[in-house]
Coordinates of C-alpha atoms in Angstrom, one line a residue:
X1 CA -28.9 -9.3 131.4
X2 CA -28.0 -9.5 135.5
X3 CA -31.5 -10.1 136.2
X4 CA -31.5 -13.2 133.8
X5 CA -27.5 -14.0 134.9
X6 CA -28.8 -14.0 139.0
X7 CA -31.6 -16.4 137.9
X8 CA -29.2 -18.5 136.3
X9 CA -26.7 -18.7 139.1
X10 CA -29.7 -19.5 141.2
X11 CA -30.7 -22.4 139.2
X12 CA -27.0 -23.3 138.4
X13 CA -26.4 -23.7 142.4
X14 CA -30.1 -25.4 142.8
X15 CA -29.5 -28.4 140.2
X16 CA -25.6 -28.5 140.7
X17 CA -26.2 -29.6 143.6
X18 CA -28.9 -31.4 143.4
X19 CA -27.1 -33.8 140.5
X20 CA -24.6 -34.0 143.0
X21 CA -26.7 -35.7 145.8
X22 CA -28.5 -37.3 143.1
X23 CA -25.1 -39.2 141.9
X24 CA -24.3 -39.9 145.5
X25 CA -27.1 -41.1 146.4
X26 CA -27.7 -43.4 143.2
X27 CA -24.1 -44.8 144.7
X28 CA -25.9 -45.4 148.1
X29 CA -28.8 -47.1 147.1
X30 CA -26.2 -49.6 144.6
X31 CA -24.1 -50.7 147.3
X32 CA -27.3 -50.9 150.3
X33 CA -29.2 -53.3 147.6
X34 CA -25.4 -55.4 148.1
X35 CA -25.9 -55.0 151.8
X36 CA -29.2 -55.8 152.4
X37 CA -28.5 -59.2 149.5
X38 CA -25.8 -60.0 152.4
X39 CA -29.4 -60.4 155.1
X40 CA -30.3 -63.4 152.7
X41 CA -32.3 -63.9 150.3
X42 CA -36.3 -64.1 152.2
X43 CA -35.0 -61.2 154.4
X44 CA -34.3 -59.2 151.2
X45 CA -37.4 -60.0 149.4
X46 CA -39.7 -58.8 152.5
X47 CA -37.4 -55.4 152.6
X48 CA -37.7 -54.8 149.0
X49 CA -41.7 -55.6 149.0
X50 CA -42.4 -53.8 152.1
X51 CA -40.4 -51.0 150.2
X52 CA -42.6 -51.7 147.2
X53 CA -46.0 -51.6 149.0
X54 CA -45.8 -49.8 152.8
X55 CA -42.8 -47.6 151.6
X56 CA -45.0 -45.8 149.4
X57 CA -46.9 -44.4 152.3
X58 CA -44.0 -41.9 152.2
X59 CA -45.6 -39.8 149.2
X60 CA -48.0 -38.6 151.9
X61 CA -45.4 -36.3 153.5
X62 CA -44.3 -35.5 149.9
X63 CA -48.0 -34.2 149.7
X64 CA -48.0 -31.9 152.7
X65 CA -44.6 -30.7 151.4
X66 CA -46.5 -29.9 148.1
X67 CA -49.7 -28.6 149.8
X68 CA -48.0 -26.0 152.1
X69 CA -45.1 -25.0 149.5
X70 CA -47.8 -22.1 148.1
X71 CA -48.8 -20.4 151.2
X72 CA -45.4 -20.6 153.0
X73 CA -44.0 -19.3 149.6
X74 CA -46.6 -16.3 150.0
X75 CA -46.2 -15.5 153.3
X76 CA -42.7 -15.4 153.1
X77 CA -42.5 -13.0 150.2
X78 CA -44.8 -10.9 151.6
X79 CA -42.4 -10.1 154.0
X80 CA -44.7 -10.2 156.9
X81 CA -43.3 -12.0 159.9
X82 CA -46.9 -12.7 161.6
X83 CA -48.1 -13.9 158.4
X84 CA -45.0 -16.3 158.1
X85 CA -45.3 -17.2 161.6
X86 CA -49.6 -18.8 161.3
X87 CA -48.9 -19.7 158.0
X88 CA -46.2 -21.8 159.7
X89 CA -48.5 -22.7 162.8
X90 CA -51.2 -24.0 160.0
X91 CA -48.5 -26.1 158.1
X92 CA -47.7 -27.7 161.7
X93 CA -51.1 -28.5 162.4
X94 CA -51.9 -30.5 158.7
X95 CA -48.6 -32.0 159.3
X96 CA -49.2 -33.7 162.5
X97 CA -52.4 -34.6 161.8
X98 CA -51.3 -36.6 158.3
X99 CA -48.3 -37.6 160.4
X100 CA -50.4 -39.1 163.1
X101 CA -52.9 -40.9 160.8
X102 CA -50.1 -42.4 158.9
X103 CA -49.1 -44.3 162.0
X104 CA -52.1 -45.3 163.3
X105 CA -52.7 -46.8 159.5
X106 CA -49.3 -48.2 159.0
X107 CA -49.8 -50.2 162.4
X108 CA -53.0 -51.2 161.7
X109 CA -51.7 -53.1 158.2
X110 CA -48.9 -54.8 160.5
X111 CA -51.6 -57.0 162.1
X112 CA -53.2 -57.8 158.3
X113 CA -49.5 -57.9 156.9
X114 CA -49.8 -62.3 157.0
X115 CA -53.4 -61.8 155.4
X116 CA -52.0 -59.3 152.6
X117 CA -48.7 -60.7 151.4
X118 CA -47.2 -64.1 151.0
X119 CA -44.5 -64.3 154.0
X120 CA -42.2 -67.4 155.4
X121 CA -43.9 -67.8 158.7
X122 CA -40.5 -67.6 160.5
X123 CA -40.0 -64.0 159.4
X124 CA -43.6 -62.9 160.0
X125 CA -43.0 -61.1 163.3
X126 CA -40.3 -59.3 161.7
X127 CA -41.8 -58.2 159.0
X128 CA -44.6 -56.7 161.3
X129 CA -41.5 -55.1 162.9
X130 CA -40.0 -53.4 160.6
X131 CA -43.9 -52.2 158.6
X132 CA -44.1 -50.4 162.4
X133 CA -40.7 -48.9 161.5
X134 CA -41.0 -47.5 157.9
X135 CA -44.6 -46.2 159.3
X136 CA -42.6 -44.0 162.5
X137 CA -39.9 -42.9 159.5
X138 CA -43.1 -42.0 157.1
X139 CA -44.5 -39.8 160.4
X140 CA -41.4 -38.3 161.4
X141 CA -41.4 -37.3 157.4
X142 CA -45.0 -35.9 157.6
X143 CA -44.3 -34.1 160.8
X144 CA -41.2 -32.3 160.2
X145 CA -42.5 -31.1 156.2
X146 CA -42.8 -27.4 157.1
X147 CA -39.3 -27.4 158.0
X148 CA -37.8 -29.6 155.1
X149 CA -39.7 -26.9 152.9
X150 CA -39.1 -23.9 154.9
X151 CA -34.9 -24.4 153.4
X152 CA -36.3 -24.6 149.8
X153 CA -38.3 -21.4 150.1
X154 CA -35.2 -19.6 151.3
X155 CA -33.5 -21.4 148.1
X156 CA -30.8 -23.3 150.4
X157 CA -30.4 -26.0 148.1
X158 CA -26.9 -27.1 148.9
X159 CA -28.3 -27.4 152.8
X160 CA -31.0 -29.3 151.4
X161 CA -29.0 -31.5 149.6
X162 CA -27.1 -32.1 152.5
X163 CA -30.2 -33.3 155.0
X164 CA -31.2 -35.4 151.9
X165 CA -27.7 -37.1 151.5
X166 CA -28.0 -37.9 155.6
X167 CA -31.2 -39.4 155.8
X168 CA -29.8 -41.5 152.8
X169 CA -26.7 -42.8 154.7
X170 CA -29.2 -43.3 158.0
X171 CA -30.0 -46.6 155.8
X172 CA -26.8 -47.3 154.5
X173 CA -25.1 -46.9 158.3
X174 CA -27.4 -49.5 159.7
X175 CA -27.1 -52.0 156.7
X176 CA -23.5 -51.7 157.7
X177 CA -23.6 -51.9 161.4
X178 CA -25.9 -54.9 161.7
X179 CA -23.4 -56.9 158.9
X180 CA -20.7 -55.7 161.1
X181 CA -21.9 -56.5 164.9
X182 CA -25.0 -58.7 164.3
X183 CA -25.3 -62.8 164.1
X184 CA -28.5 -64.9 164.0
X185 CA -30.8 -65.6 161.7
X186 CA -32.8 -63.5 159.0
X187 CA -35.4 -62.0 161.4
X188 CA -32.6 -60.8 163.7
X189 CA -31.3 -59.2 160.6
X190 CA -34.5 -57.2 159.9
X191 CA -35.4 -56.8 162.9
X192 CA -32.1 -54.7 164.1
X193 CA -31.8 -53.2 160.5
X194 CA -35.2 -51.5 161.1
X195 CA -34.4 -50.6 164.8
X196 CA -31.1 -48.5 163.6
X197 CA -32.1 -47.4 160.2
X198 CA -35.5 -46.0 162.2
X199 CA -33.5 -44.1 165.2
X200 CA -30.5 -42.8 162.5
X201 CA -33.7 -41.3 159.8
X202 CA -35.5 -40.0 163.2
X203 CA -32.3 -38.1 164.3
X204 CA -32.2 -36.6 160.9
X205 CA -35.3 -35.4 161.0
X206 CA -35.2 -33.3 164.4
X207 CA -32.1 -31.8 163.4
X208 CA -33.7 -30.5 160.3
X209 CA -36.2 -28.8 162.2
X210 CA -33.6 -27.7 165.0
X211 CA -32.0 -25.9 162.0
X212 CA -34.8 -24.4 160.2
X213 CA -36.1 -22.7 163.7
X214 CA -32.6 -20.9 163.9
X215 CA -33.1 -19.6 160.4
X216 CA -36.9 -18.3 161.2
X217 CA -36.8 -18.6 164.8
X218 CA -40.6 -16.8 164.6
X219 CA -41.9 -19.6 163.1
X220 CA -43.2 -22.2 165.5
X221 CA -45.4 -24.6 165.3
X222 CA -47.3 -23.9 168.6
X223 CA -48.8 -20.9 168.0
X224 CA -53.0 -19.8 168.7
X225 CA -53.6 -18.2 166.5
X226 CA -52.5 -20.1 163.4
X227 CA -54.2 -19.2 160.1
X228 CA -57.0 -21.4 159.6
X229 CA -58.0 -20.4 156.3
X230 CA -54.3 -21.0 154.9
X231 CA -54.7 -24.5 156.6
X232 CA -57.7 -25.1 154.5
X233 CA -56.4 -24.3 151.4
X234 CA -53.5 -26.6 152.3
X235 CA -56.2 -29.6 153.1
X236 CA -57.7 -28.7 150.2
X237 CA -54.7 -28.7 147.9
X238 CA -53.6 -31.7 150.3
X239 CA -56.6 -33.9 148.4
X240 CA -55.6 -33.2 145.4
X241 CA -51.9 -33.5 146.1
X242 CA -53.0 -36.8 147.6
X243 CA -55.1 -38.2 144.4
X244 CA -52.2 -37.4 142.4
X245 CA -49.5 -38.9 144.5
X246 CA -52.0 -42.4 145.1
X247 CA -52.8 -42.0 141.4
X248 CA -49.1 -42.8 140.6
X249 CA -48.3 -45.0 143.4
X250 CA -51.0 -47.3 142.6
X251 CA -49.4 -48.7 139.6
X252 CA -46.3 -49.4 141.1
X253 CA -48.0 -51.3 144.3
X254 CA -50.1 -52.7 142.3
X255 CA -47.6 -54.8 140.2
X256 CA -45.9 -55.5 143.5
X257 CA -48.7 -56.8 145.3
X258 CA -49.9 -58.8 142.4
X259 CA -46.3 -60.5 141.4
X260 CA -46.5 -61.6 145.3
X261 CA -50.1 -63.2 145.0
X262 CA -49.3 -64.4 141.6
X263 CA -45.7 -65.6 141.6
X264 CA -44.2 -65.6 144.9
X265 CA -42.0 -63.5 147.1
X266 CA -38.8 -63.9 144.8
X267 CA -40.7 -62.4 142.3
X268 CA -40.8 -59.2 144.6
X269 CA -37.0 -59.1 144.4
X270 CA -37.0 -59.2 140.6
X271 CA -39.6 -56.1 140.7
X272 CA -37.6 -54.5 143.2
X273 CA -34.1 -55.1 141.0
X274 CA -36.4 -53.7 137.9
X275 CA -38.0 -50.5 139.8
X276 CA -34.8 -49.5 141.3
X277 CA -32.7 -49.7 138.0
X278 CA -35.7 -48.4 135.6
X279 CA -36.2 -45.8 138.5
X280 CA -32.5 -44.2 138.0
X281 CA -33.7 -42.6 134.9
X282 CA -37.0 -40.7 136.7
X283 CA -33.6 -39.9 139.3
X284 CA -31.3 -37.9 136.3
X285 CA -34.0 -35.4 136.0
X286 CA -34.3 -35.4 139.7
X287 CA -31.8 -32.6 140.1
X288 CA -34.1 -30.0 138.0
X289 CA -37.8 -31.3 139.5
X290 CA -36.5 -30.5 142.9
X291 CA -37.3 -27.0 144.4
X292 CA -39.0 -26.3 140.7
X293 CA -42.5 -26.0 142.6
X294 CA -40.3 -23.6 144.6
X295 CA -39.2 -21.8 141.9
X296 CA -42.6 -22.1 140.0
X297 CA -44.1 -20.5 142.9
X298 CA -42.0 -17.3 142.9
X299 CA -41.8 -16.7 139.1
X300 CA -45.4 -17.2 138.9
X301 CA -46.2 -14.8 141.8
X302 CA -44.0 -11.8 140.4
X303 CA -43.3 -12.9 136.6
X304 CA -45.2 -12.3 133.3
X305 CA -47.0 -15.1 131.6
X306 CA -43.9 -15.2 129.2
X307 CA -41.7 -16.0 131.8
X308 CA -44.4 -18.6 132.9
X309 CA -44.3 -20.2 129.1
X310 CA -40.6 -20.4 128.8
X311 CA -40.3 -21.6 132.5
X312 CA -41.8 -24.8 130.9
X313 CA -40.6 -24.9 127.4
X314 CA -36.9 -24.9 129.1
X315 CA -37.8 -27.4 132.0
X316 CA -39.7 -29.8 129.5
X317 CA -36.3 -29.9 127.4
X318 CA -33.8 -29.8 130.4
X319 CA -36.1 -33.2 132.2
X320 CA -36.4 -34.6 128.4
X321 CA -32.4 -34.5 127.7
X322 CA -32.0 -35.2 131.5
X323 CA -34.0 -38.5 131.4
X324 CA -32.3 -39.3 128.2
X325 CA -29.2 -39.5 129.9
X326 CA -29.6 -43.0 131.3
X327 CA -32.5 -44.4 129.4
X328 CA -30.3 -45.8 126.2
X329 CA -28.3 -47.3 128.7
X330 CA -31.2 -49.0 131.0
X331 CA -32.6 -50.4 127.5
X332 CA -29.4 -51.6 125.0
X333 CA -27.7 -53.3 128.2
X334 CA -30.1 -54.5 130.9
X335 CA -28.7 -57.8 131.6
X336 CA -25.1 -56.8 132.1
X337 CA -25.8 -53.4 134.3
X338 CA -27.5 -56.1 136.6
X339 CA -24.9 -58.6 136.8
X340 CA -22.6 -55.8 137.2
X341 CA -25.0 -54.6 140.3
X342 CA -25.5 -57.8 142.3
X343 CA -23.5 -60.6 140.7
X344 CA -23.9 -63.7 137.9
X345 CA -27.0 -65.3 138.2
X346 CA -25.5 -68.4 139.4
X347 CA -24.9 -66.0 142.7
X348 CA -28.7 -65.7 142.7
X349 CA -30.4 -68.7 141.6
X350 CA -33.8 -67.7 142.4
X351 CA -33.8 -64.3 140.1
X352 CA -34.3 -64.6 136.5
X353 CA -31.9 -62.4 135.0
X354 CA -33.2 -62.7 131.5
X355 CA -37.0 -61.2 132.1
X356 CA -35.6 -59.0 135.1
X357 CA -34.1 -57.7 132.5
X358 CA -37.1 -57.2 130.0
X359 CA -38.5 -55.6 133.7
X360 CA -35.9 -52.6 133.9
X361 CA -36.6 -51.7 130.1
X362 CA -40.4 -51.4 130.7
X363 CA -39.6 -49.4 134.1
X364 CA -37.0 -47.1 132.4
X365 CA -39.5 -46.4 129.8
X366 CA -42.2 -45.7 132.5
X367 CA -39.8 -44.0 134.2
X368 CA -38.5 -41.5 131.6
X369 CA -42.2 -40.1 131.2
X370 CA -42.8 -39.7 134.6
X371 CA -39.5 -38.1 134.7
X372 CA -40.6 -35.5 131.8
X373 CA -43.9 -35.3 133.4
X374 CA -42.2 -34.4 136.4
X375 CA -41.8 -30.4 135.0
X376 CA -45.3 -29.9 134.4
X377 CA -46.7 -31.2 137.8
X378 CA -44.2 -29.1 139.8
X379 CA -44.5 -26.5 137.8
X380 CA -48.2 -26.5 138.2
X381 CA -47.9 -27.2 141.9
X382 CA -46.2 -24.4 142.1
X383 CA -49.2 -22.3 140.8
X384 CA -51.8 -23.7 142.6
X385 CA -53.7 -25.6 140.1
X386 CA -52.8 -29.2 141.0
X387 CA -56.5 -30.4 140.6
X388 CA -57.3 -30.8 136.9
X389 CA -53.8 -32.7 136.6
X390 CA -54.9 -34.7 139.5
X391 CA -58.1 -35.7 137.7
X392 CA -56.5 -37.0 134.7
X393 CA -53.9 -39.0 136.7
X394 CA -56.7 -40.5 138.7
X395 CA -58.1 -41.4 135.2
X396 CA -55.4 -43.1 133.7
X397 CA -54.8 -45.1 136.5
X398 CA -58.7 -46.3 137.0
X399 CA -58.4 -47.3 133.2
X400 CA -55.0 -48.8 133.0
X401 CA -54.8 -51.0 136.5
X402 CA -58.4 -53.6 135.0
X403 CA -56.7 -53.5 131.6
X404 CA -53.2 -54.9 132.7
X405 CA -55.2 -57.4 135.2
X406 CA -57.1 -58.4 132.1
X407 CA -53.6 -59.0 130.8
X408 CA -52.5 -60.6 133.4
X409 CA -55.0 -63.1 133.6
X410 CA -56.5 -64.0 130.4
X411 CA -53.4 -62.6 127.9
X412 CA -50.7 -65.0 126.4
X413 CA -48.3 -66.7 128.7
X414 CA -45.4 -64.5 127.7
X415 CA -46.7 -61.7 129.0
X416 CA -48.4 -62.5 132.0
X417 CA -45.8 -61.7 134.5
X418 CA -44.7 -58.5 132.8
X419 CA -48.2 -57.1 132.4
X420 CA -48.3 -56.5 136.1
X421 CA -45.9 -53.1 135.2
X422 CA -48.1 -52.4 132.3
X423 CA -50.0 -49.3 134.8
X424 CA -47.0 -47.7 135.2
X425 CA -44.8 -49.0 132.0
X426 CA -47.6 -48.8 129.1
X427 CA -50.7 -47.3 129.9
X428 CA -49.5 -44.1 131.6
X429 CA -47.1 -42.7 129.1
X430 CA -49.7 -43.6 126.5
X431 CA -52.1 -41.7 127.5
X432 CA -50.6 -39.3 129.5
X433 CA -48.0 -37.7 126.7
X434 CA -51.6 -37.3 125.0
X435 CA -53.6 -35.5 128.2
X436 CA -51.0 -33.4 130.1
X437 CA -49.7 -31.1 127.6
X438 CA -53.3 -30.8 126.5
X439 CA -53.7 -29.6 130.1
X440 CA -51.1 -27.4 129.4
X441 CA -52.0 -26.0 126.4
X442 CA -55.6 -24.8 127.8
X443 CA -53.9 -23.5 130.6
X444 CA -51.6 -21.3 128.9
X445 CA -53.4 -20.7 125.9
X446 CA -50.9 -22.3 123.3
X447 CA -51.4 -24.6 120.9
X448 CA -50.4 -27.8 121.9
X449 CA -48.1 -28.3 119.2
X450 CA -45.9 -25.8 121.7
X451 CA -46.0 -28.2 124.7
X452 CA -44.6 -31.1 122.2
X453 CA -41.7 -29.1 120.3
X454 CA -39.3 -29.1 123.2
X455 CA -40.0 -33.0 123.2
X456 CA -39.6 -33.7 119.7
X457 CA -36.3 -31.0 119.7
X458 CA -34.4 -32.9 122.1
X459 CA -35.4 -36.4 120.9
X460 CA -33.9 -35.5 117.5
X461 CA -30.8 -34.1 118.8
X462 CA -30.3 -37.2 121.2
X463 CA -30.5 -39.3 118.1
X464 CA -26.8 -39.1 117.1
X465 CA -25.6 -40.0 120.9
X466 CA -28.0 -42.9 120.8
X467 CA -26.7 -44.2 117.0
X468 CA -22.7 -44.2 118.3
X469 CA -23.8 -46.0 121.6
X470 CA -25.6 -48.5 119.6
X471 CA -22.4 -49.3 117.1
X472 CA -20.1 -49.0 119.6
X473 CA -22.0 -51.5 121.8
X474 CA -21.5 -54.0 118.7
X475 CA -18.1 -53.5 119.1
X476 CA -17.1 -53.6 122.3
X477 CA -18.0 -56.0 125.2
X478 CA -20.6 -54.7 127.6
X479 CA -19.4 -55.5 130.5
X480 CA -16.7 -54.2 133.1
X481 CA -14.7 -51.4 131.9
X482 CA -16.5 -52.2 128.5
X483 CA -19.6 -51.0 130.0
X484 CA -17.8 -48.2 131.7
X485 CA -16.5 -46.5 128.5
X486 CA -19.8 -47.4 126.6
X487 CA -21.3 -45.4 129.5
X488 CA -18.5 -42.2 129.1
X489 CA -19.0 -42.3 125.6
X490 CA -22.3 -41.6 125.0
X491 CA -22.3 -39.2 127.9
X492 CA -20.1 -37.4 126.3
X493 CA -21.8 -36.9 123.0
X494 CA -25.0 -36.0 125.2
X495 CA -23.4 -33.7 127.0
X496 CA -22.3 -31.2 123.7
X497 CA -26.1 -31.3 122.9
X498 CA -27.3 -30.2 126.3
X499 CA -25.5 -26.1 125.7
X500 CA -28.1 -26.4 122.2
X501 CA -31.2 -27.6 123.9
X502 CA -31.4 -26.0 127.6
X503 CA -30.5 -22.9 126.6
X504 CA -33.0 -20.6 124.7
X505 CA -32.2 -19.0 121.7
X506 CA -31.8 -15.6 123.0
X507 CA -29.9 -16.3 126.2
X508 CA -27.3 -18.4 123.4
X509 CA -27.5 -15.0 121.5
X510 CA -26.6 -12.8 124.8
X511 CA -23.9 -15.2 125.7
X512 CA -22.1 -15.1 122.1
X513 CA -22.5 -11.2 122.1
X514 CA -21.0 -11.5 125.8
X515 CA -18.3 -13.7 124.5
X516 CA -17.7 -10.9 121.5
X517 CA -17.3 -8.2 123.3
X518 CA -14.6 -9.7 125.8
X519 CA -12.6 -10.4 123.0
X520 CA -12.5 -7.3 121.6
X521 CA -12.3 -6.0 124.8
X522 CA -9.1 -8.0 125.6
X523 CA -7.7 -7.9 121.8
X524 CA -8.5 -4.3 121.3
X525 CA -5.8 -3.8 124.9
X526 CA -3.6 -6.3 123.3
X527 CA -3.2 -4.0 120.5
X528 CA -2.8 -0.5 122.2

């Protein structure tokens, strides 16, 4: 019982907080869309498809946080301080050399950037600019990775949570500061906005890894004699990482970069609009993915193969119910969440509002897989065996990428512009709710019905929820505080089911035995 109440406080502090920086930051990224709409409408457009398209470089970082997250994890539980300090050394070494390549490739796609993408000539030194800028933010990212993990595997969540909410605001502060001090024209707008958002992010980072040398001042990155064949296996987990990570990515640049060449760069800012929204629901289960490789790693290193199967028959429910949260939402009201967001369309003339809208209910159903999905790859991450779930992602994507361009080009009209999400929308969750737990079962040595149940559990208890949001939508107007209390209403009724789902059934039986014996406990004193 306290060993399975101090895991629970662990993971009760570790997705409290992480829900909480989640909601903040879901408010952050709301109001910088208003901002940056306030640059004008081109300068928008280029921020949202450099965002769509170079901003993805940032999953590189994300892979050298996932490729050194084992071995730091080991040498840190070992409890050896030379082997935490060249584990460390190694991770400094794959991170600087990712970090550096990152920036010689970003400014190398500047020069192409007018050969790539359709730009207005009059912004195309500033969209060079500010590629230059999200490529020094991507290194400083890469660079600093060690550090950023070296908090998770000491399970400072709240910390991290709060370095996470500041690199956020370094975004939102500039947005702000250029509205407030800065006149001219839309390239003087990006340009300064890339200038502040780039030194803000870069002061961030430094004081992360100011901060995680005072909590392991023996871990430095400029050590000899680092561990060369932990920075191996990192480079070697690092290409797997790195097919899974450009496996994924692909089908999200590649709509972008197609809806550029095929429709223009407005259409870049109705993809944007759609990603961003659809994302939100991949960002509810975002509280329990992050720190679960972490997590994964240390259960995996000292647990039982039981605790391994329950670790992902609870996280498949908890990221199902999580991404459930939103998703009903995203698809029964679209349209109004948008013009809630940025204004009516007569605001925005050049957005459609009607198939932007079709847009954020294919992305929120891409993006409530890959939210689900998002437990097994940590989880698996977190034991080392990222490569067979690489290969099938790298599969998916090779398959699904010619079949939407087929769709794209030679499909019916209707669908011609929303095809171009089909690789991350369609094809991936088809496939990929039929491969992964597959994966899984062979792995664990389950049937794969196992992998499913928790799926099929929480769908049918989110049923009911779904049903009164549904009715009540016919009777109430969605929009305003309409919207609002369509929104508290079903959250409420998703909320009761969440105590049924995410808890398993012998943990509910160990709280009601708790809860029994405090009461007669408390009524057996009552009645002396």
């Amino acid at each position: 019982m306290e060993a399975f109440l101090g895991e629970l406080q662990k993971n009760l502090v570790r997705v409290v907080g992480n829900f909480t920086r989640l909601g903040i930051g879901l408010m952050f990224g709301l109001l910088l869309v208003r901002l940056q709409l306030s640059f004008g409408q081109d300068a928008f457009s280029i921020i949202i498809l450099l965002g769509t398209t170079v901003g993805y470089l940032r999953i590189f970082p994300d892979i050298i946080q996932h490729a050194v997250i084992a071995e730091l994890s080991r040498a840190y539980h070992s409890e050896d301080r030379h082997d935490m300090s060249r584990a460390f050394a190694a991770a400094g070494r794959v991170s600087a050399l990712i970090g550096l390549t990152i920036l010689t490739a970003v400014s190398g796609f500047a020069l192409v950037v007018d050969q790539v993408f359709n730009i207005p000539v009059e912004l195309l030194g500033a969209t060079r600019y500010l590629t230059v800028c999200i490529g020094i933010q991507t290194m400083s990212i890469a660079l600093f990775a060690p550090c950023y993990k070296i908090l998770e595997i000491l399970e400072r969540f709240t910390e991290v949570n709060f370095w996470h909410m500041a690199l956020k605001l370094s975004f939102l502060f500039a947005a702000g500061l250029v509205l407030l001090f800065v006149e001219g024209s839309q390239e003087r707008f990006i340009i300064c906005y890339g200038t502040l958002s780039t030194l803000f992010f870069g002061t961030v980072m430094v004081s992360i890894m100011l901060r995680a040398m005072h909590l392991l001042p023996h871990a430095t990155f400029f050590r000899r004699d680092f561990c060369r064949d932990a920075a191996k296996r990192m480079l070697r987990t690092g290409v797997w990482n790195t097919v899974s990570n450009v496996s994924m990515v692909s089908q999200v640049v590649f709509g972008a970069f197609m809806a550029n060449r095929f429709f223009g760069i407005h259409a870049n800012g109705m993809y944007g609009l759609a990603i961003q929204l659809g994302g939100y629901v991949r960002m509810c289960c975002g509280g329990l993915a992050y720190g679960l490789d972490s997590i994964a790693a240390r259960v995996l290193l000292v647990g039982k193969s039981s605790r391994r199967n329950q670790l992902i028959e609870v996280s498949t429910a908890a990221h199902a119910w999580a991404v459930l949260t939103l998703f009903p939402m995203m698809v029964l009201f679209p349209q109004e969440i948008l013009t809630e967001w940025i204004g009516p369309q007569s605001k925005n003339p050049q957005f459609d509002y009607a198939m932007t809208a079709n847009l954020i209910r294919l992305f929120a159903f891409g993006a409530m897989f890959h939210g689900i999905s998002d437990a097994w790859d940590k989880i698996l991450i977190g034991a080392g065996r990222v490569a067979s779930y690489a290969r099938l992602q790298l599969g998916i994507t090779i398959l699904a990428i010619p079949l939407s361009l087929a769709i794209a080009l030679k499909g019916p009209e209707g669908l011609r512009f929303f095809s171009l999400s089909f690789p991350y929308t369609l094809f991936y969750p088809l496939f990929g709710l039929w491969v992964f737990p597959w994966l899984l079962s062979l792995w664990t040595q389950q049937r794969r019905w196992t992998m499913y149940r928790p799926l099929f559990k929480t769908f049918a208890v989110t049923l009911l929820p779904v049903s009164i949001l549904f009715l009540a939508g016919l009777a109430l107007p969605a929009e305003g505080l309409g919207l609002l209390l369509l929104a508290v209403l079903f959250g409420t009724f998703h909320v009761l089911s969440s105590g049924f789902l995410l808890v398993p059934k012998q943990y509910r039986r160990m709280g009601f035995d708790f809860l029994m014996g405090l009461r007669s406990r408390f009524g057996g004193s009552a009645a002396e």
